[in-house]
Amino acid sequence: MIYEKIYFSKNENVSLQTYILEPADSRIYGPQTDPRPAVIILAGGGYAMLSETEGEPAALTFIREGFQTFVLNYTVGEDCIYPTPLVEVSKAVWEVRRRADEWHIDPEAVALMGFSAGAAIAGMSATQWNTPGLYRMAGAPDAESIRPDAVVIGYGAGNVDCMPVNENIPLGKIGRDRDKHLNLTDYVGRHVPPVFIWHGRDD
């Protein structure tokens, strides 16, 4: 398995962790397909932190199903302001797609899986990947290069009105500011890739 951390900025907390199966790993992990689909995991944490239980454990689950898997550690806290998380997830999609041959990935099967705040960022990517100039900020050649092919939203709010207002629940700046770009329903259109949305019983 190729296990490496790729940094997107001078901030060492922002990185893409790879969990890439090599041909020899097919005897152990998932169906023996080449190229494989890819999934980029975005953990939750209220934009204030990243939940450890929603990162690597989720990645390893997808590995067992034969995916090439990645965990995006995106900006949180006071530096989490628009468009930073959208640029970071766009960079991640482009990084996976541009290295598809090297990593035995189908470039037309790059999905995002987000939990809670990470789900909102995944949803932002699904609905706003075509934002003018975004692909340039991500270092990609065109907008289609940063478009996810599918998105899974796990207990994520699609509108800021759905976000908690409890002072005991810490939120990163983008959440506290109730940024309009978190209103995913305002950006839905024919450009959005397939999305699977799920919630827990208590959501």
Short mmCIF file of C-alpha atoms in Angstrom, two decimals:
data_model
loop_
_atom_site.label_atom_id
_atom_site.label_comp_id
_atom_site.label_asym_id
_atom_site.label_seq_id
_atom_site.Cartn_x
_atom_site.Cartn_y
_atom_site.Cartn_z
CA MET A 1 0.00 0.00 0.00
CA ILE A 2 1.18 3.53 -0.80
CA TYR A 3 0.76 5.52 2.40
CA GLU A 4 1.98 9.08 2.02
CA LYS A 5 0.94 12.60 2.97
CA ILE A 6 0.70 15.26 0.28
CA TYR A 7 0.75 18.88 1.41
CA PHE A 8 -1.24 21.55 -0.42
CA SER A 9 0.10 24.62 1.37
CA LYS A 10 2.61 25.84 3.93
CA ASN A 11 0.07 24.89 6.59
CA GLU A 12 1.16 21.37 7.54
CA ASN A 13 -2.29 20.64 8.91
CA VAL A 14 -3.68 20.72 5.37
CA SER A 15 -2.86 17.50 3.53
CA LEU A 16 -4.11 14.58 1.52
CA GLN A 17 -3.35 11.20 3.08
CA THR A 18 -3.18 8.34 0.59
CA TYR A 19 -4.27 4.73 1.08
CA ILE A 20 -3.41 3.38 -2.36
CA LEU A 21 -3.56 -0.31 -3.22
CA GLU A 22 -0.77 -1.65 -5.38
CA PRO A 23 -1.32 -4.62 -7.74
CA ALA A 24 0.07 -7.08 -5.19
CA ASP A 25 -2.49 -5.89 -2.61
CA SER A 26 -5.36 -7.24 -4.72
CA ARG A 27 -4.92 -10.64 -3.09
CA ILE A 28 -5.94 -9.08 0.22
CA TYR A 29 -8.14 -6.04 -0.45
CA GLY A 30 -11.33 -5.86 -2.43
CA PRO A 31 -12.11 -6.95 -5.97
CA GLN A 32 -9.17 -7.28 -8.34
CA THR A 33 -9.96 -4.40 -10.65
CA ASP A 34 -7.55 -2.06 -12.41
CA PRO A 35 -8.11 0.81 -12.61
CA ARG A 36 -10.02 1.21 -9.35
CA PRO A 37 -12.57 3.84 -8.29
CA ALA A 38 -11.33 6.45 -5.80
CA VAL A 39 -12.95 8.09 -2.82
CA ILE A 40 -11.76 11.15 -0.89
CA ILE A 41 -12.92 11.20 2.75
CA LEU A 42 -13.71 14.49 4.55
CA ALA A 43 -14.20 14.07 8.30
CA GLY A 44 -16.54 16.23 10.32
CA GLY A 45 -15.82 18.39 13.34
CA GLY A 46 -17.88 21.57 13.02
CA TYR A 47 -15.15 23.24 10.94
CA ALA A 48 -13.33 23.58 14.27
CA MET A 49 -11.46 20.25 14.26
CA LEU A 50 -11.33 16.96 12.37
CA SER A 51 -12.88 13.84 13.87
CA GLU A 52 -10.37 10.99 13.97
CA THR A 53 -13.15 8.40 13.84
CA GLU A 54 -14.41 9.76 10.52
CA GLY A 55 -11.04 9.78 8.75
CA GLU A 56 -8.84 6.71 8.63
CA PRO A 57 -11.50 4.22 9.83
CA ALA A 58 -13.74 5.25 6.92
CA ALA A 59 -10.79 5.08 4.52
CA LEU A 60 -9.96 1.53 5.58
CA THR A 61 -13.60 0.51 5.11
CA PHE A 62 -13.51 1.69 1.49
CA ILE A 63 -10.13 -0.01 0.98
CA ARG A 64 -11.76 -3.35 1.81
CA GLU A 65 -14.31 -2.66 -0.93
CA GLY A 66 -11.57 -2.16 -3.52
CA PHE A 67 -11.36 1.64 -3.64
CA GLN A 68 -8.20 3.72 -3.80
CA THR A 69 -8.82 5.90 -0.79
CA PHE A 70 -7.73 9.31 0.48
CA VAL A 71 -8.38 11.44 3.55
CA LEU A 72 -8.38 15.20 3.08
CA ASN A 73 -7.28 17.14 6.14
CA TYR A 74 -8.77 20.54 5.32
CA THR A 75 -8.41 23.90 7.05
CA VAL A 76 -10.38 24.29 10.28
CA GLY A 77 -10.77 26.90 13.02
CA GLU A 78 -10.27 30.61 12.47
CA ASP A 79 -8.66 30.06 9.06
CA CYS A 80 -11.67 28.14 7.76
CA ILE A 81 -13.24 30.86 5.63
CA TYR A 82 -14.68 30.76 2.12
CA PRO A 83 -13.29 29.79 -0.38
CA THR A 84 -10.45 27.99 1.46
CA PRO A 85 -12.16 24.61 2.04
CA LEU A 86 -13.65 24.63 -1.46
CA VAL A 87 -10.24 25.28 -3.00
CA GLU A 88 -8.68 22.51 -0.89
CA VAL A 89 -11.24 19.86 -1.85
CA SER A 90 -10.92 20.96 -5.49
CA LYS A 91 -7.14 20.52 -5.26
CA ALA A 92 -7.68 17.06 -3.84
CA VAL A 93 -10.00 16.01 -6.67
CA TRP A 94 -7.52 17.32 -9.26
CA GLU A 95 -4.54 15.67 -7.53
CA VAL A 96 -6.27 12.28 -7.57
CA ARG A 97 -7.41 12.70 -11.16
CA ARG A 98 -4.08 13.93 -12.56
CA ARG A 99 -2.22 11.01 -10.97
CA ALA A 100 -4.82 8.45 -11.96
CA ASP A 101 -2.46 6.37 -14.10
CA GLU A 102 0.23 6.30 -11.43
CA TRP A 103 -2.23 5.32 -8.73
CA HIS A 104 -4.29 2.82 -10.80
CA ILE A 105 -7.43 4.97 -10.62
CA ASP A 106 -10.30 5.43 -13.03
CA PRO A 107 -10.23 9.24 -13.56
CA GLU A 108 -13.97 9.16 -14.24
CA ALA A 109 -14.73 7.52 -10.88
CA VAL A 110 -13.49 10.01 -8.27
CA ALA A 111 -16.01 10.41 -5.44
CA LEU A 112 -16.21 12.44 -2.23
CA MET A 113 -17.51 11.06 1.08
CA GLY A 114 -18.11 13.63 3.80
CA PHE A 115 -19.39 13.52 7.35
CA SER A 116 -21.15 16.47 9.03
CA ALA A 117 -19.04 19.59 8.29
CA GLY A 118 -16.98 17.49 5.88
CA ALA A 119 -20.25 16.54 4.18
CA ALA A 120 -21.10 20.21 3.74
CA ILE A 121 -17.70 20.79 2.11
CA ALA A 122 -18.23 17.76 -0.14
CA GLY A 123 -21.65 19.19 -1.01
CA MET A 124 -20.07 22.56 -1.69
CA SER A 125 -17.75 20.85 -4.16
CA ALA A 126 -20.68 19.04 -5.80
CA THR A 127 -22.75 22.20 -6.22
CA GLN A 128 -20.05 24.86 -6.70
CA TRP A 129 -17.21 23.17 -8.63
CA ASN A 130 -18.13 25.38 -11.59
CA THR A 131 -17.52 28.64 -9.68
CA PRO A 132 -15.70 30.97 -12.12
CA GLY A 133 -11.93 30.88 -11.54
CA LEU A 134 -12.05 28.09 -8.95
CA TYR A 135 -10.17 25.61 -11.13
CA ARG A 136 -7.33 28.11 -11.49
CA MET A 137 -7.10 28.48 -7.70
CA ALA A 138 -6.90 24.68 -7.51
CA GLY A 139 -4.12 24.56 -10.13
CA ALA A 140 -6.26 22.53 -12.54
CA PRO A 141 -6.44 22.97 -16.33
CA ASP A 142 -10.24 23.41 -16.48
CA ALA A 143 -13.38 23.24 -14.37
CA GLU A 144 -14.28 19.66 -15.34
CA SER A 145 -10.97 18.52 -13.79
CA ILE A 146 -12.20 19.46 -10.30
CA ARG A 147 -15.74 18.11 -10.67
CA PRO A 148 -16.33 15.09 -8.42
CA ASP A 149 -18.01 12.19 -10.21
CA ALA A 150 -20.22 11.37 -7.20
CA VAL A 151 -20.71 12.64 -3.67
CA VAL A 152 -21.92 10.98 -0.47
CA ILE A 153 -23.23 13.34 2.21
CA GLY A 154 -23.41 11.83 5.69
CA TYR A 155 -25.47 13.82 8.23
CA GLY A 156 -24.49 17.12 6.66
CA ALA A 157 -26.52 20.32 6.78
CA GLY A 158 -27.54 21.61 3.36
CA ASN A 159 -28.49 25.04 4.65
CA VAL A 160 -27.07 27.28 7.40
CA ASP A 161 -30.50 27.31 9.03
CA CYS A 162 -29.92 23.62 9.80
CA MET A 163 -26.65 24.32 11.65
CA PRO A 164 -26.47 24.25 15.47
CA VAL A 165 -26.66 27.53 17.37
CA ASN A 166 -25.74 26.02 20.74
CA GLU A 167 -22.83 28.00 22.21
CA ASN A 168 -21.47 24.77 23.72
CA ILE A 169 -20.87 23.37 20.22
CA PRO A 170 -17.66 24.89 18.83
CA LEU A 171 -17.76 25.96 15.19
CA GLY A 172 -14.99 27.10 12.90
CA LYS A 173 -15.27 30.58 11.41
CA ILE A 174 -17.13 29.60 8.23
CA GLY A 175 -19.81 28.02 10.42
CA ARG A 176 -20.01 30.86 12.93
CA ASP A 177 -20.30 33.34 10.06
CA ARG A 178 -23.08 31.20 8.58
CA ASP A 179 -21.50 31.75 5.20
CA LYS A 180 -24.02 31.79 2.34
CA HIS A 181 -21.93 29.27 0.38
CA LEU A 182 -22.98 26.64 2.92
CA ASN A 183 -26.56 27.00 1.59
CA LEU A 184 -26.04 24.13 -0.81
CA THR A 185 -29.66 24.08 -1.95
CA ASP A 186 -29.15 27.53 -3.51
CA TYR A 187 -26.58 26.07 -5.94
CA VAL A 188 -28.34 22.92 -7.10
CA GLY A 189 -28.62 22.53 -10.88
CA ARG A 190 -27.96 20.19 -13.78
CA HIS A 191 -24.21 20.56 -13.23
CA VAL A 192 -24.35 18.64 -9.92
CA PRO A 193 -23.02 15.04 -10.05
CA PRO A 194 -24.96 12.15 -8.48
CA VAL A 195 -25.37 12.67 -4.72
CA PHE A 196 -26.35 10.14 -2.05
CA ILE A 197 -27.59 11.76 1.18
CA TRP A 198 -28.02 9.90 4.45
CA HIS A 199 -28.72 10.84 8.06
CA GLY A 200 -28.73 9.10 11.41
CA ARG A 201 -31.87 8.57 13.44
CA ASP A 202 -31.09 11.51 15.77
CA ASP A 203 -30.21 14.06 13.05
#
